mmCIF file of C-alpha atoms in Angstrom:
data_model
loop_
_atom_site.group_PDB
_atom_site.id
_atom_site.type_symbol
_atom_site.label_atom_id
_atom_site.label_comp_id
_atom_site.label_asym_id
_atom_site.label_seq_id
_atom_site.Cartn_x
_atom_site.Cartn_y
_atom_site.Cartn_z
ATOM 1 C CA MET X 231 16.310 -14.916 10.599
ATOM 2 C CA GLN X 232 13.247 -14.072 8.045
ATOM 3 C CA ILE X 233 9.975 -14.499 8.199
ATOM 4 C CA THR X 234 7.759 -14.434 4.673
ATOM 5 C CA HIS X 235 3.408 -13.001 5.304
ATOM 6 C CA GLY X 236 1.501 -12.931 1.946
ATOM 7 C CA ASN X 237 4.012 -11.239 -0.247
ATOM 8 C CA TRP X 238 6.008 -9.250 2.323
ATOM 9 C CA GLN X 239 9.513 -10.624 4.223
ATOM 10 C CA ALA X 240 11.461 -9.366 7.542
ATOM 11 C CA LYS X 241 13.963 -9.860 9.372
ATOM 12 C CA ILE X 242 13.831 -10.012 12.918
ATOM 13 C CA ASN X 243 16.134 -10.130 15.630
ATOM 14 C CA THR X 244 15.738 -12.564 18.106
ATOM 15 C CA GLU X 245 18.364 -10.938 20.498
ATOM 16 C CA ARG X 246 16.771 -8.917 23.000
ATOM 17 C CA GLY X 247 17.754 -5.362 22.816
ATOM 18 C CA SER X 248 19.396 -5.425 19.457
ATOM 19 C CA LEU X 249 18.471 -3.426 16.804
ATOM 20 C CA GLY X 250 15.150 -3.865 14.245
ATOM 21 C CA PHE X 251 11.890 -6.056 15.013
ATOM 22 C CA THR X 252 10.910 -8.169 17.019
ATOM 23 C CA ARG X 253 8.781 -10.994 15.655
ATOM 24 C CA THR X 254 5.492 -9.468 16.358
ATOM 25 C CA GLU X 255 6.498 -5.662 15.214
ATOM 26 C CA ALA X 256 7.437 -7.540 11.795
ATOM 27 C CA MET X 257 4.579 -8.894 11.431
ATOM 28 C CA ASP X 258 2.607 -6.399 12.414
ATOM 29 C CA MET X 259 4.978 -3.839 9.797
ATOM 30 C CA MET X 260 4.474 -6.154 6.970
ATOM 31 C CA LEU X 261 0.517 -6.693 7.402
ATOM 32 C CA LEU X 262 0.636 -2.854 7.990
ATOM 33 C CA ALA X 263 2.785 -2.872 4.841
ATOM 34 C CA ALA X 264 -0.026 -4.948 3.139
ATOM 35 C CA GLY X 265 -2.199 -1.916 3.436
ATOM 36 C CA ASN X 266 -4.183 -3.301 6.392
ATOM 37 C CA THR X 267 -5.818 -1.103 9.360
ATOM 38 C CA TYR X 268 -5.021 -1.955 12.962
ATOM 39 C CA LYS X 269 -8.115 -3.418 13.698
ATOM 40 C CA GLN X 270 -7.716 -5.816 10.392
ATOM 41 C CA ILE X 271 -4.052 -6.564 11.584
ATOM 42 C CA ALA X 272 -5.338 -7.317 15.446
ATOM 43 C CA LYS X 273 -8.104 -9.439 13.716
ATOM 44 C CA ALA X 274 -5.525 -11.860 11.668
ATOM 45 C CA THR X 275 -3.130 -11.817 14.379
ATOM 46 C CA GLY X 276 -5.863 -12.583 17.005
ATOM 47 C CA ARG X 277 -5.057 -9.288 19.358
ATOM 48 C CA SER X 278 -6.789 -6.424 20.062
ATOM 49 C CA PRO X 279 -6.830 -3.507 18.377
ATOM 50 C CA GLU X 280 -4.686 -1.069 21.586
ATOM 51 C CA THR X 281 -2.139 -4.291 21.140
ATOM 52 C CA VAL X 282 -1.596 -4.019 17.482
ATOM 53 C CA ARG X 283 -1.561 -0.065 18.107
ATOM 54 C CA GLY X 284 1.346 -0.762 20.807
ATOM 55 C CA SER X 285 3.505 -2.644 19.447
ATOM 56 C CA LEU X 286 3.303 -0.877 16.082
ATOM 57 C CA LYS X 287 4.710 2.065 17.820
ATOM 58 C CA LYS X 288 7.038 0.810 19.394
ATOM 59 C CA GLY X 289 8.251 -0.283 15.637
ATOM 60 C CA TYR X 290 8.239 3.271 14.841
ATOM 61 C CA HIS X 291 9.802 4.141 17.661
ATOM 62 C CA LYS X 292 12.920 2.242 16.655
ATOM 63 C CA LEU X 293 12.773 3.401 13.182
ATOM 64 C CA GLY X 294 12.016 7.087 14.365
ATOM 65 C CA ILE X 295 9.429 7.947 12.524
ATOM 66 C CA TYR X 296 6.022 7.923 13.773
ATOM 67 C CA LYS X 297 3.546 7.375 11.205
ATOM 68 C CA ALA X 298 2.778 4.421 9.347
ATOM 69 C CA ALA X 299 3.521 5.192 6.023
ATOM 70 C CA GLY X 300 6.922 6.521 6.513
ATOM 71 C CA ALA X 301 7.537 3.816 9.251
ATOM 72 C CA VAL X 302 7.141 1.229 6.631
ATOM 73 C CA ALA X 303 8.892 3.688 3.498
ATOM 74 C CA GLU X 304 11.777 3.699 6.613
ATOM 75 C CA ALA X 305 11.313 -0.153 7.708
ATOM 76 C CA MET X 306 11.896 -1.475 3.723
ATOM 77 C CA LYS X 307 15.126 1.978 2.912
ATOM 78 C CA ARG X 308 17.092 -0.407 6.246
ATOM 79 C CA GLY X 309 16.282 -3.234 4.599
ATOM 80 C CA TRP X 310 13.868 -4.664 7.851
ATOM 81 C CA ILE X 311 10.837 -5.505 5.158
ATOM 82 C CA ALA X 312 10.387 -5.727 1.544
ATOM 83 C CA PRO X 313 7.801 -6.651 -0.540
ATOM 84 C CA LEU X 314 8.901 -10.680 -2.489
ATOM 85 C CA LEU X 315 9.434 -10.195 -5.655
ATOM 86 C CA ILE X 316 7.527 -12.920 -7.605
ATOM 87 C CA MET X 317 6.330 -9.597 -10.150
ATOM 88 C CA ILE X 318 9.961 -9.512 -11.297
ATOM 89 C CA MET X 319 10.466 -13.225 -11.805
ATOM 90 C CA ILE X 320 7.152 -13.535 -14.059
ATOM 91 C CA SER X 321 9.013 -9.840 -16.155
ATOM 92 C CA ALA X 322 12.389 -12.094 -16.521
ATOM 93 C CA ILE X 323 10.199 -15.107 -17.895
ATOM 94 C CA ASN X 324 7.994 -13.368 -20.345
ATOM 95 C CA PRO X 325 10.143 -9.957 -21.346
ATOM 96 C CA ASP X 326 6.457 -8.513 -23.088
ATOM 97 C CA ALA X 327 4.442 -8.552 -19.844
ATOM 98 C CA SER X 328 4.882 -5.116 -19.794
ATOM 99 C CA ALA X 329 3.647 -4.393 -23.174
ATOM 100 C CA LEU X 330 0.891 -6.620 -22.405
ATOM 101 C CA ARG X 331 -0.422 -4.582 -19.358
ATOM 102 C CA HIS X 332 -1.334 -0.809 -21.592
ATOM 103 C CA ARG X 333 -4.082 -1.773 -24.086
ATOM 104 C CA SER X 334 -5.327 0.997 -26.364
ATOM 105 C CA PRO X 335 -8.418 3.327 -24.904
ATOM 106 C CA ALA X 336 -12.213 1.417 -25.549
ATOM 107 C CA ARG X 337 -14.016 4.218 -26.412
ATOM 108 C CA THR X 338 -13.715 5.617 -30.251
ATOM 109 C CA ARG X 339 -16.664 8.245 -30.432
ATOM 110 C CA THR X 340 -16.248 11.599 -29.513
ATOM 111 C CA HIS X 341 -19.275 12.940 -27.576
ATOM 112 C CA VAL X 342 -20.509 16.163 -28.871
ATOM 113 C CA SER X 343 -22.694 18.267 -26.359
ATOM 114 C CA ALA X 344 -25.427 20.514 -27.493
ATOM 115 C CA SER X 345 -26.214 23.593 -25.159
ATOM 116 C CA ARG X 346 -30.293 23.332 -23.656
ATOM 117 C CA THR X 347 -30.189 26.899 -23.909
ATOM 118 C CA THR X 348 -30.984 28.519 -27.195
ATOM 119 C CA GLY X 349 -30.296 32.166 -28.034
ATOM 120 C CA SER X 350 -33.756 34.503 -28.361
ATOM 121 C CA ARG X 351 -32.893 34.927 -32.754
ATOM 122 C CA ASP X 352 -33.277 31.179 -32.677
ATOM 123 C CA ALA X 353 -36.347 30.846 -30.509
ATOM 124 C CA GLY X 354 -38.608 32.901 -32.435
ATOM 125 C CA SER X 355 -38.896 35.677 -29.747
ATOM 126 C CA VAL X 356 -41.517 38.379 -30.040
ATOM 127 C CA PHE X 357 -38.615 40.574 -29.196
ATOM 128 C CA ALA X 358 -37.090 39.720 -32.311
#
């Protein structure tokens, strides 16, 4: 079964004790992959940050990874979560879309700096 949240989709297993994420773990992992913190995930799902932390720790354990970035990468590698491919579809419609993103630099003048200090001969020193 697949669920979608924002720009992410996840595969979940409804059977108890099977490999893969539960619905809660998948939702939390998708929100984490989108760049949210534990507090932001808790606010979005209506749970406490400690409950979110526990859910994500269970997901980390299933993946064999114990850090957030590594867990997201491993879940993507296994195909348990994936970003939606909206940008690929847009680039297929307009093949010049990648060329439209690049622009020339806005700065055209070159900046020349001058030193604030002057030598003793330039200032008309009495010691010269």
